Coordinates of N, CA and C and ligand atoms in Angstrom, one line a residue:
X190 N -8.1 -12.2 -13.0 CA -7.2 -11.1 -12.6 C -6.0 -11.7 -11.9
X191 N -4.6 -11.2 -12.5 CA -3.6 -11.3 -11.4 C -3.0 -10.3 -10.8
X192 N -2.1 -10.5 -10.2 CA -1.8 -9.6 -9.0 C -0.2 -9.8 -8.9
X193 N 0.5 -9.4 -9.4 CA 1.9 -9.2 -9.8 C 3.2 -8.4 -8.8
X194 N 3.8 -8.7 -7.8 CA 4.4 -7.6 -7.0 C 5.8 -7.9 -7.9
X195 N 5.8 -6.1 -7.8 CA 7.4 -5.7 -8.2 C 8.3 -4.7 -7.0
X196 N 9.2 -5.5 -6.9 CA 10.6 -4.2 -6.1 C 11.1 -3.6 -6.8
X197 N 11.2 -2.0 -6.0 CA 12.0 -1.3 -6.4 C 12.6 -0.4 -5.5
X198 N 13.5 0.6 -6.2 CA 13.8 0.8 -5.0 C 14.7 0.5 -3.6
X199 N 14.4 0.9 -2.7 CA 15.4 -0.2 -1.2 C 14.1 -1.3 -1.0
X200 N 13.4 -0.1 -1.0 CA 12.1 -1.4 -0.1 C 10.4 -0.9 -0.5
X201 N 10.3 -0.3 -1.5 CA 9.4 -0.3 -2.0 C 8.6 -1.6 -2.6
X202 N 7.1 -0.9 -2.4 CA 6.4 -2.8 -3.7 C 5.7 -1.5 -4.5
X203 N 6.0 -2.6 -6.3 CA 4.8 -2.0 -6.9 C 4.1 -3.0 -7.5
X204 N 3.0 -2.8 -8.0 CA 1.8 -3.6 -8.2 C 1.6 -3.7 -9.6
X205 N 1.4 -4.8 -10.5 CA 0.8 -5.1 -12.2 C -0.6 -5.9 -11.5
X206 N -1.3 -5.5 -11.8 CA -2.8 -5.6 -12.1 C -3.2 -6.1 -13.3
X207 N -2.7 -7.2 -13.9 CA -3.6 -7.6 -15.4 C -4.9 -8.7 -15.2
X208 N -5.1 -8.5 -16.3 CA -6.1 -9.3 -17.6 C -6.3 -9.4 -18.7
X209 N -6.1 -10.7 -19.2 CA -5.8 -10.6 -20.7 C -5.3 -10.4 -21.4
X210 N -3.8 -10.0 -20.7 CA -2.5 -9.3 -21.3 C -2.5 -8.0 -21.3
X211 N -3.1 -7.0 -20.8 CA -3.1 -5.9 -20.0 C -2.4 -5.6 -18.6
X212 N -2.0 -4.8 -18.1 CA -1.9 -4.4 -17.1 C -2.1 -3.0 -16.8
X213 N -2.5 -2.6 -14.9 CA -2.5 -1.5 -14.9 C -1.0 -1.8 -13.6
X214 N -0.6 -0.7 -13.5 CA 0.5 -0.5 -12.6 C 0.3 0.2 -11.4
X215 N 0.4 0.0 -9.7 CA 0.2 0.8 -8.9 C 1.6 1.2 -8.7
X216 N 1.6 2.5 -8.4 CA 3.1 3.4 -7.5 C 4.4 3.1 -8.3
X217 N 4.7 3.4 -9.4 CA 5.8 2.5 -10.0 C 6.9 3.3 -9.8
X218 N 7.2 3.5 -8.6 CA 8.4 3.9 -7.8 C 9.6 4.6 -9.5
X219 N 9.8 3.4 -10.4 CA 11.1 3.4 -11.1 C 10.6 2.5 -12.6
X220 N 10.6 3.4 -13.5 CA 10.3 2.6 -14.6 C 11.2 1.1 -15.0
X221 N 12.5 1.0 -14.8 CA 13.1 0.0 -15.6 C 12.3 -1.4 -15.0
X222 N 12.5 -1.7 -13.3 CA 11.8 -3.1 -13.2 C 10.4 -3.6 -13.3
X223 N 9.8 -2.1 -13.7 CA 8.1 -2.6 -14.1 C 8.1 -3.2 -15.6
X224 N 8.8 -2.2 -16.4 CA 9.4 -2.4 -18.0 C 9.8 -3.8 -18.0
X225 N 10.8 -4.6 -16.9 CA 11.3 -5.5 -17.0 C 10.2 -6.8 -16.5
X226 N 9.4 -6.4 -15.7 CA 8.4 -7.2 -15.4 C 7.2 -7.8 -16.4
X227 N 6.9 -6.3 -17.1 CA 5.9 -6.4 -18.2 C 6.4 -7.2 -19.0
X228 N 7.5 -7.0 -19.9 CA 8.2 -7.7 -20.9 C 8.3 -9.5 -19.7
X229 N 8.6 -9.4 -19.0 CA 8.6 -11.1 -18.6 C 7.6 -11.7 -19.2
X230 N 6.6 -11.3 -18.6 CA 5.0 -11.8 -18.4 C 4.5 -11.8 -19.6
X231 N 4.5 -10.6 -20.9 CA 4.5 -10.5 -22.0 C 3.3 -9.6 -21.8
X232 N 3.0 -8.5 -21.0 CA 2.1 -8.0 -20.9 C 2.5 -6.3 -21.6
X233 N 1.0 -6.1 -21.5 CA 1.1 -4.5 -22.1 C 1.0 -3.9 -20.6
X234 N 1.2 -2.9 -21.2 CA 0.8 -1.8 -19.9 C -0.3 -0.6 -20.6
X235 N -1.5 -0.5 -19.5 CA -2.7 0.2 -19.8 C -3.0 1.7 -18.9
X236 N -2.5 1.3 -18.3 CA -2.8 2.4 -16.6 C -1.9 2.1 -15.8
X237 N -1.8 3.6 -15.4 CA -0.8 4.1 -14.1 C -1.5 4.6 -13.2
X238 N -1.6 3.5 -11.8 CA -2.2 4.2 -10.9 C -1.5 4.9 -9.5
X239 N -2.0 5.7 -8.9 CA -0.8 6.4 -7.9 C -1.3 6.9 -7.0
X240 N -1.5 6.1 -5.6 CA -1.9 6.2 -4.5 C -1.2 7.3 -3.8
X241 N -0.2 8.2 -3.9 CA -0.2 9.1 -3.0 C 1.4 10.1 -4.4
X242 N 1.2 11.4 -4.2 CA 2.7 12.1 -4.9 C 4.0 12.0 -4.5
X243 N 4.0 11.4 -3.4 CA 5.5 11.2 -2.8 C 6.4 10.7 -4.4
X244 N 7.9 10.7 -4.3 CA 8.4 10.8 -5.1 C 8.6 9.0 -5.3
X245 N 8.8 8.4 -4.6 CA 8.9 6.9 -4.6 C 7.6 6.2 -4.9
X246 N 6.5 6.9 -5.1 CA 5.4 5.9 -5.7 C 5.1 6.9 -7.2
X247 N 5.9 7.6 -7.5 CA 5.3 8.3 -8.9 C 6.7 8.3 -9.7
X248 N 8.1 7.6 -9.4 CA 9.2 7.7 -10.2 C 9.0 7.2 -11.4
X249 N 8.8 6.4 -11.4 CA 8.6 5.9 -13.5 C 7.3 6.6 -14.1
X250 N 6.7 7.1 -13.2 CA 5.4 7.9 -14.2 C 5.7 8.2 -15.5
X251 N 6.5 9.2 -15.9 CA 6.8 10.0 -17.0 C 6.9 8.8 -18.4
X252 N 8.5 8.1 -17.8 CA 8.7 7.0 -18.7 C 8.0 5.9 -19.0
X253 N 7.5 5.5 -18.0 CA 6.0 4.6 -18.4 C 5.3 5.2 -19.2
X254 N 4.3 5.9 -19.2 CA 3.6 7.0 -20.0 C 4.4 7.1 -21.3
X255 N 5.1 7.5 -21.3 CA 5.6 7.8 -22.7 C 5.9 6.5 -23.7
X256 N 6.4 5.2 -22.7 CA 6.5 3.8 -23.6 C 5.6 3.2 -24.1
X257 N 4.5 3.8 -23.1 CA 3.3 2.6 -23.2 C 2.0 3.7 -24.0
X258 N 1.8 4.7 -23.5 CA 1.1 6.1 -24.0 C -0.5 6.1 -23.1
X259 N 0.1 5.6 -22.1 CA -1.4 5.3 -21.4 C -1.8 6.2 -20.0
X260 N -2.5 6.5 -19.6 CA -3.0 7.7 -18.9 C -2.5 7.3 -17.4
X261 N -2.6 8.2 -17.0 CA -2.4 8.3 -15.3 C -3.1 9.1 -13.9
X262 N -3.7 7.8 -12.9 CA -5.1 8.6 -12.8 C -4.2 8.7 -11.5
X263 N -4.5 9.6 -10.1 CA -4.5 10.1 -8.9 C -5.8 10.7 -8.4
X264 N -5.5 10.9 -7.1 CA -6.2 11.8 -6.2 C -6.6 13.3 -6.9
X265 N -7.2 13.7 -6.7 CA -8.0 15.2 -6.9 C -6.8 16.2 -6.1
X266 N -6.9 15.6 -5.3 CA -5.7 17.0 -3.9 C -4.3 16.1 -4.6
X267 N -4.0 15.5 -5.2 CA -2.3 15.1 -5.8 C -2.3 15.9 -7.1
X268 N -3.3 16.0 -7.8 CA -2.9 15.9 -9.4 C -2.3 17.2 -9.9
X269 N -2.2 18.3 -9.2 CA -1.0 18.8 -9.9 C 0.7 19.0 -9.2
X270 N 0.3 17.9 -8.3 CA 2.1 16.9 -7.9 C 2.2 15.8 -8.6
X271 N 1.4 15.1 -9.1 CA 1.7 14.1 -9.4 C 1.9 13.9 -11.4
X272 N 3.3 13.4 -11.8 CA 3.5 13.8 -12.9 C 3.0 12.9 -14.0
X273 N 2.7 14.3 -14.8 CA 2.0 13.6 -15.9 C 0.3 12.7 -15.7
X274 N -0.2 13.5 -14.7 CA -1.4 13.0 -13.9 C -2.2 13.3 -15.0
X275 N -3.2 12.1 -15.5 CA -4.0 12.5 -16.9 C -5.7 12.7 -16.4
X276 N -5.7 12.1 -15.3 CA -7.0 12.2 -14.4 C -7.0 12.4 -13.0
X277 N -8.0 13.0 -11.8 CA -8.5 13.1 -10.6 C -9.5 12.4 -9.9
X278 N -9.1 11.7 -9.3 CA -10.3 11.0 -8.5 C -10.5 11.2 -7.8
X279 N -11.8 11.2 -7.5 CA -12.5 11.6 -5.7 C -13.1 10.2 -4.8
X280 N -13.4 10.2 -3.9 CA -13.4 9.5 -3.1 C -14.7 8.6 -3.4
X281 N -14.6 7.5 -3.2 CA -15.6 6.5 -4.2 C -16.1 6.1 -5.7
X282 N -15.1 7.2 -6.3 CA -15.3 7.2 -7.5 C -14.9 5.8 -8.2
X283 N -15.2 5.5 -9.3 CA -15.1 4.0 -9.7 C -15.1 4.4 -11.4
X284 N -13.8 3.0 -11.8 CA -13.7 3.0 -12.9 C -13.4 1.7 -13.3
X285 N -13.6 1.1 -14.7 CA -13.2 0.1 -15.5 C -12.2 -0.1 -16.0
X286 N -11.1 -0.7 -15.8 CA -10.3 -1.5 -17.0 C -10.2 -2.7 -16.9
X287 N -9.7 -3.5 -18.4 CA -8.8 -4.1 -18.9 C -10.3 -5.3 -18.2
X288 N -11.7 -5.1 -18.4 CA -12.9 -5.8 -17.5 C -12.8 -5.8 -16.2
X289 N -12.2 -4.8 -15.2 CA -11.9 -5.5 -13.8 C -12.5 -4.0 -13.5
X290 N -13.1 -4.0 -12.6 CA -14.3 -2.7 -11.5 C -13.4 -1.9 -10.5
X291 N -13.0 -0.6 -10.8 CA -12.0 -0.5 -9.6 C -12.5 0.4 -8.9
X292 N -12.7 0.9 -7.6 CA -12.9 1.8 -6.8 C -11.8 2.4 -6.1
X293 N -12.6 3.9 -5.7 CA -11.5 4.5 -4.8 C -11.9 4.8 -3.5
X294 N -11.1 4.7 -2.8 CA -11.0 4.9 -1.1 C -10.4 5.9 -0.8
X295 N -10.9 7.2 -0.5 CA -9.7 8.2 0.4 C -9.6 7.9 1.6
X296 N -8.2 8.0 2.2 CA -7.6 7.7 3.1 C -6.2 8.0 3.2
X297 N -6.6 9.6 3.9 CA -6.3 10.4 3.9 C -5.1 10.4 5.2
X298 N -4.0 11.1 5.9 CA -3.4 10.6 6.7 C -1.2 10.7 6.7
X299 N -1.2 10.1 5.8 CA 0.3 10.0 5.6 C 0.4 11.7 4.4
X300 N -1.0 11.2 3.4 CA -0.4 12.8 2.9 C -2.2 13.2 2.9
X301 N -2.8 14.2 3.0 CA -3.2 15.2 2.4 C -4.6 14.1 1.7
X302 N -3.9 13.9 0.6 CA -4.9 13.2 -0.8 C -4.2 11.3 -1.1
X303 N -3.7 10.7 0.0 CA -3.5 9.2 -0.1 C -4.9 8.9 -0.3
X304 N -4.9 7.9 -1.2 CA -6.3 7.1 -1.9 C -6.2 5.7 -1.9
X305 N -6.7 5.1 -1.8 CA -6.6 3.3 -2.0 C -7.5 3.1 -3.2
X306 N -7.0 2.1 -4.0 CA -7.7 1.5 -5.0 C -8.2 -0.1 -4.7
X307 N -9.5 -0.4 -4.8 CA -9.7 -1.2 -4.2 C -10.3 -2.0 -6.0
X308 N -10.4 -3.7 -5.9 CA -10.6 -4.5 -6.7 C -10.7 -5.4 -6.4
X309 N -12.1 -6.2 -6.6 CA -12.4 -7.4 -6.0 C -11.5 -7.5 -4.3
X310 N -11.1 -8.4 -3.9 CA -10.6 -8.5 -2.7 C -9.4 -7.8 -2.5
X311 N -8.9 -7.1 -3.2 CA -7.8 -6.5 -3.0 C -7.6 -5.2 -2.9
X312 N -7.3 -4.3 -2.0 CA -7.0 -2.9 -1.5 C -5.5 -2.7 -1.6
X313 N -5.5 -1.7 -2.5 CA -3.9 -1.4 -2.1 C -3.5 0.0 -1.8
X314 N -3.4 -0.1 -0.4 CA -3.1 1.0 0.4 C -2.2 2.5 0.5
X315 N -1.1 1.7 -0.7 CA 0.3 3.2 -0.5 C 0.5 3.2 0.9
X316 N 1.2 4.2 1.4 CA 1.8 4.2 2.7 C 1.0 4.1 3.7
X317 N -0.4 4.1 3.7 CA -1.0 4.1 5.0 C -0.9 3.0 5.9
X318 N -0.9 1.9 5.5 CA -0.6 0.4 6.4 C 0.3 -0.2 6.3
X319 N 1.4 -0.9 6.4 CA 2.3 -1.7 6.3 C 2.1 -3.1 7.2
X320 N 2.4 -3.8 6.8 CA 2.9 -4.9 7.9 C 2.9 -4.8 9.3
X321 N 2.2 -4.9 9.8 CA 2.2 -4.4 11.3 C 2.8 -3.0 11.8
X322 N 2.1 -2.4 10.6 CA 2.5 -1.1 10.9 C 1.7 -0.1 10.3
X323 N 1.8 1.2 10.1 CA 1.0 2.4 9.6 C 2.0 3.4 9.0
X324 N 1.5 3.9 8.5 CA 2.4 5.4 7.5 C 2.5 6.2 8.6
X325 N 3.6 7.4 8.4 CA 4.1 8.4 9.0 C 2.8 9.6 8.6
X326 N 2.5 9.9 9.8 CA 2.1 11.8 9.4 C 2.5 12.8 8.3
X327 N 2.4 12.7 7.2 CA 3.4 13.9 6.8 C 2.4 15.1 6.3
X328 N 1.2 15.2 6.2 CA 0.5 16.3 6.0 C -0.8 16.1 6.7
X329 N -1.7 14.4 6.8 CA -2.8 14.5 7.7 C -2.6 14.8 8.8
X330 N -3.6 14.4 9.8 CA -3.9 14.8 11.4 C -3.9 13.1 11.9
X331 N -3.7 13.0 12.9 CA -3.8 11.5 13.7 C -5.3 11.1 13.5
X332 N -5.8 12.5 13.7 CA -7.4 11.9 13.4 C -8.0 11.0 12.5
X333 N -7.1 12.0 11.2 CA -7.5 11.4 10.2 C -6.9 10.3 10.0
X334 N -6.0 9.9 10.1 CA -4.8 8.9 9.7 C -6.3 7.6 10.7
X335 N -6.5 7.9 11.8 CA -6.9 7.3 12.7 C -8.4 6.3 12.0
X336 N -9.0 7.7 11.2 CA -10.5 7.5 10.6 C -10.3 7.0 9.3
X337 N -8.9 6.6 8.9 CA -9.0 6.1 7.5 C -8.6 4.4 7.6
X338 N -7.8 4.2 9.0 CA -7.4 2.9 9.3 C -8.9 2.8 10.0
X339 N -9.7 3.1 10.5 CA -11.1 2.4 10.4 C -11.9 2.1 9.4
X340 N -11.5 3.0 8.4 CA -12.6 3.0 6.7 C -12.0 1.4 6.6
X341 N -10.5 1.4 6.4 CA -10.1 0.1 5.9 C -10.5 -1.0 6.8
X342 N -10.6 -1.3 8.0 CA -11.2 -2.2 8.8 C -13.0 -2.5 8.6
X343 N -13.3 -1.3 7.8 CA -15.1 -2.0 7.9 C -15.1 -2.8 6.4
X344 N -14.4 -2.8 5.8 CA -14.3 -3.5 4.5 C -14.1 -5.0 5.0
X345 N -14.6 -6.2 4.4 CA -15.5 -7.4 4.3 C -13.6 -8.0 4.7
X346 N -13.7 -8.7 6.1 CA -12.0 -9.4 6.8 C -11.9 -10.1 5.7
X347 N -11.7 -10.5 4.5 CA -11.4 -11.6 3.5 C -10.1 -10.6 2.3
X348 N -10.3 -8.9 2.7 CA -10.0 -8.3 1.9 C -8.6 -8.4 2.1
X349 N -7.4 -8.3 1.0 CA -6.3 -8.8 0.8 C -5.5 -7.0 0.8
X350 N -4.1 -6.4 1.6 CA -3.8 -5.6 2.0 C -2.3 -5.3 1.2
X351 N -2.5 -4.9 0.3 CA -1.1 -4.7 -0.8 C -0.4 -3.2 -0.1
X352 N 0.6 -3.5 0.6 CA 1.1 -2.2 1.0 C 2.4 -1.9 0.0
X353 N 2.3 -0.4 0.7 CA 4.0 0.2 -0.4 C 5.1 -0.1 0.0
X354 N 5.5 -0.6 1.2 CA 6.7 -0.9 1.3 C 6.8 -1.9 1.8
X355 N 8.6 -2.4 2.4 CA 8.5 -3.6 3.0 C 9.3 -3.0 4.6
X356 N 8.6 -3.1 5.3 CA 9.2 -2.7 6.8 C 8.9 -3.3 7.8
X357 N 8.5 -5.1 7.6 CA 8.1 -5.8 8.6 C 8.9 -6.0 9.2
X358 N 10.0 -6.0 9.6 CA 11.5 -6.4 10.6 C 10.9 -5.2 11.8
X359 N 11.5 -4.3 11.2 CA 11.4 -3.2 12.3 C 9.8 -3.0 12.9
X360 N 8.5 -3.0 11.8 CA 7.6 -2.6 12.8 C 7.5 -4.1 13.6
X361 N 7.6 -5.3 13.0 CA 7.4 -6.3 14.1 C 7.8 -6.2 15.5
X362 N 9.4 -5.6 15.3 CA 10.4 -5.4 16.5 C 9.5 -4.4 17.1
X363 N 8.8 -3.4 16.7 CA 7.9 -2.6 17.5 C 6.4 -2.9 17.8
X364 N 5.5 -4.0 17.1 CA 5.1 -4.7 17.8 C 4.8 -5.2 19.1
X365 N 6.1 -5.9 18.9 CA 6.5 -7.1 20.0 C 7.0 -6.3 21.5
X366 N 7.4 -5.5 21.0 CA 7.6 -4.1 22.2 C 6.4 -3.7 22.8
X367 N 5.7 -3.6 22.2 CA 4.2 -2.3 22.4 C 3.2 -3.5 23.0
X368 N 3.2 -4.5 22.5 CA 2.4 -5.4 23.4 C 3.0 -6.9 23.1
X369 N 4.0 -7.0 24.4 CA 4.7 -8.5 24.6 C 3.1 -9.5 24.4
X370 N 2.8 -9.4 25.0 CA 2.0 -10.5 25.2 C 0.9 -11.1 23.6
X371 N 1.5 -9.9 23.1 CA 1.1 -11.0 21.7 C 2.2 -11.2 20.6
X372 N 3.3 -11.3 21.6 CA 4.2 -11.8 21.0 C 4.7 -13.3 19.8
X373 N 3.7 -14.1 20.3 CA 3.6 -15.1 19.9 C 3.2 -15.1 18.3
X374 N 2.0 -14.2 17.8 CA 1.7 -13.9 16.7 C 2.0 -13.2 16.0
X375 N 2.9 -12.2 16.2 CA 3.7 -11.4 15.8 C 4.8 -12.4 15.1
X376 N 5.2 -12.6 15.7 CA 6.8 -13.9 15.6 C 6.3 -14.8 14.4
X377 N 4.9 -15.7 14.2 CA 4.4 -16.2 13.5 C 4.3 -15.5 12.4
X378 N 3.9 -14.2 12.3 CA 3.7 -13.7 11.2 C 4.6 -13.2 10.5
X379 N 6.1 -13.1 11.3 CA 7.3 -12.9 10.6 C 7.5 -13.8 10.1
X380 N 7.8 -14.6 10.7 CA 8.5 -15.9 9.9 C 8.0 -16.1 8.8
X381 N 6.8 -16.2 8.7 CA 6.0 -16.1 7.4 C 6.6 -14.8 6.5
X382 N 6.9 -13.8 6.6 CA 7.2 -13.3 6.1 C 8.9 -13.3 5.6
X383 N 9.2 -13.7 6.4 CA 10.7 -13.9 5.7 C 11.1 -15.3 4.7
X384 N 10.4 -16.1 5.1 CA 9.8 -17.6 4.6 C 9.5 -17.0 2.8
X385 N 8.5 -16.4 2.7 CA 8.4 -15.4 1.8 C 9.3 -14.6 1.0
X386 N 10.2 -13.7 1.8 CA 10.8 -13.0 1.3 C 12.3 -14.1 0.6
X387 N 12.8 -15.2 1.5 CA 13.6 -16.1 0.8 C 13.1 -16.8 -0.3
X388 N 11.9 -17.2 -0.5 CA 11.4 -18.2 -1.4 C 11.0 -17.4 -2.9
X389 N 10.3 -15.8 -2.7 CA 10.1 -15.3 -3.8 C 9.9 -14.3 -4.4
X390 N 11.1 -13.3 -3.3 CA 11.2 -12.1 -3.0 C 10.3 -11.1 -2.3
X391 N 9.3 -11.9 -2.5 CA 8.3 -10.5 -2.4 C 7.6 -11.0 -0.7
X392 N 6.4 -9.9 0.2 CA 5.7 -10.8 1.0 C 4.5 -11.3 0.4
X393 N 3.6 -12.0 1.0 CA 2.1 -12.5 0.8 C 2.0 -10.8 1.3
X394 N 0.5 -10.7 0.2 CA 0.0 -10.0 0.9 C -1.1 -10.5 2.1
X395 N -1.0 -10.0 3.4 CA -2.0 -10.5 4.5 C -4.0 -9.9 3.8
X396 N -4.1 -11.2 4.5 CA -6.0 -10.6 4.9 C -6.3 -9.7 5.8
X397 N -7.3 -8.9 6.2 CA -7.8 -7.4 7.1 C -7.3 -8.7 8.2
X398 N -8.5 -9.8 8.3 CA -8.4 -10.8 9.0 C -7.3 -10.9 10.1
X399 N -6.2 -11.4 9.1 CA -4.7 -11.6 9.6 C -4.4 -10.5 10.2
X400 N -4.0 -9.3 9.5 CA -3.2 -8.7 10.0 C -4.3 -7.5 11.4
X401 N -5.6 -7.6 11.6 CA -5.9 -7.1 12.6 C -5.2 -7.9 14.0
X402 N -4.7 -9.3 13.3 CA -4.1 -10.3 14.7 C -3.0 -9.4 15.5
X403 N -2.1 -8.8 14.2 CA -0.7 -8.5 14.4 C -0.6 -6.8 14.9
X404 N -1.0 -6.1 14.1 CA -1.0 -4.7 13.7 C -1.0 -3.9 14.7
X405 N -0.4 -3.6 15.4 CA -0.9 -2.5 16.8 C -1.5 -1.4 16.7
X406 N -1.6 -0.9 15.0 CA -1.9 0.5 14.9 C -3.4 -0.3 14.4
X407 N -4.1 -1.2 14.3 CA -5.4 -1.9 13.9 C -6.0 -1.9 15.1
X408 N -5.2 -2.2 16.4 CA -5.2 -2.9 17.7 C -5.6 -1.6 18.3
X409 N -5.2 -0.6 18.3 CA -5.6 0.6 19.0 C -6.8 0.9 19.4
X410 N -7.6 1.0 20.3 CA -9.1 1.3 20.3 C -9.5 2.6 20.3
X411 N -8.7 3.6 20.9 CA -8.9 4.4 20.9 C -8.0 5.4 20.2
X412 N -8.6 6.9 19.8 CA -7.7 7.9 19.3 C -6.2 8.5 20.0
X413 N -6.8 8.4 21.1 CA -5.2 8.6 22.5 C -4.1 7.0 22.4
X414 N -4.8 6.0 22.2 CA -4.0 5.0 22.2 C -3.4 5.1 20.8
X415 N -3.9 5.7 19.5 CA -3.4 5.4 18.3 C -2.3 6.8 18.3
X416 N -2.7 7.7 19.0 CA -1.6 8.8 18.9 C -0.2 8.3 19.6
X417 N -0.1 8.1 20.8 CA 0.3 7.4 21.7 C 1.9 6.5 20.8
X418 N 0.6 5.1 20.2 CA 1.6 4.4 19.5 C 2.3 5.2 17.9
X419 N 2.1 5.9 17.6 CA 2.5 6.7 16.2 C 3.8 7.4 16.8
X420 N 3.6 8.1 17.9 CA 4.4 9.1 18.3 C 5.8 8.2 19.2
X421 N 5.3 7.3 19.9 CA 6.5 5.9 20.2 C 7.2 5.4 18.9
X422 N 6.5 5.3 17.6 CA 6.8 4.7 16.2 C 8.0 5.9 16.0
X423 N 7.6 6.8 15.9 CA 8.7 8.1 15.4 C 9.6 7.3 15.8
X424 N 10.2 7.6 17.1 CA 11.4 7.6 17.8 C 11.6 5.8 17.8
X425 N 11.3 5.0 17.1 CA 11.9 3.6 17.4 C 12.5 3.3 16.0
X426 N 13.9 2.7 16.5 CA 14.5 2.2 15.1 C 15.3 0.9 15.1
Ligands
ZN453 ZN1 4.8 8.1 0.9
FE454 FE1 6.5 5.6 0.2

């Protein structure tokens, strides 16, 4: 299996998932640079997958779909937002392609029906986690936002964290705010990431491992402390 990041967008990532000259696609924000990615690589496209209905992880749905003629799976509570949705998934549910085992995670929180698709070591989240950071509220409860960043922490620390966007500058800077004293590792893990971002556009994606070092919204122990920092997040820019 490879693991392919595409930009689009200001600061979106989307994801090519192949084998064997297949791919499936997470969140494809914008058909042309997935189109342009597949054609690099020489890959097909098999599957569209779409971690949450927001409009920036489901923009190329249609046109994908129609180039390639291949289905598009979502959430149960997304599928009639999410365009051209050909399937519903529920929580744990698991499917095959292209030989690779994929499972679903709900993780619930930023919207309503956000899902992770998990594969071999790799989870990819949609807006719930970022880079030392966490998704906005826009239809869950803190609660839940709160009980799905724990689902994702009991999963095996080796597991590899593909988020939707790129917003490590700013959450770092908030971070480093929220707890000086682990400033040190925060700073490390930027550099790394800009190191990254000059050399090959894209970030590494971190391990649970790693990024529990950095993450404040990982770091929270409690549900008052996780409200707390979300509601400081709002207002910092
Ligand atoms: Zn979103
Ligand atoms: Fe988004």
């Amino acid at each position: 299996m490879t693991i392919h990041t595409v930009r689009a967008l200001n600061d979106n990532y989307c994801y090519l998932i192949s084998n064997a000259g297949v791919a499936a696609v997470v969140d494809p924000s914008e058909a042309a640079p997935i189109s342009t990615a597949l054609r690099e690589r020489g890959l097909k496209l098999g599957l569209i997958l779409n971690t949450h209905h927001h409009h920036d992880h489901v923009g190329g749905n249609l046109e994908l779909a129609q180039e390639w003629d291949c289905p598009i799976y979502c959430s149960e509570a997304d599928f009639s937002r999410v365009p051209g949705a050909t399937r519903a998934m529920k929580d744990a549910e698991s499917f095959e392609f292209a030989g690779l085992h994929f499972s679903v995670l709900a993780i619930p929180g930023h919207t309503a029906g956000q899902i992770a698709y998990h594969i071999g070591d790799a989870l990819f989240v949609g807006d719930t986690v970022f880079e030392m950071g966490c998704g906005r509220l826009f239809e869950g409860t803190a609660q839940q936002m709160f009980d799905s960043l724990s689902r994702i922490q009991d999963l095996p620390s080796e597991t590899r964290l593909y988020f939707g966007h790129e917003y490590t500058e700013t959450n770092a800077r908030f971070a480093a705010e929220v707890e000086p004293s682990n400033s040190a590792a925060i700073h490390r893990r930027l550099n790394q990431v800009r190191d990254d971002l000059r050399a090959r556009g894209v970030a590494s994606a971190p391990t649970l491992a790693e990024e529990r070092l950095v993450n404040p919204f990982f770091r929270a122990p409690t549900l008052e402390d996780f409200t707390r920092l979300r509601t400081a997040r709002n207002s910092f820019s």
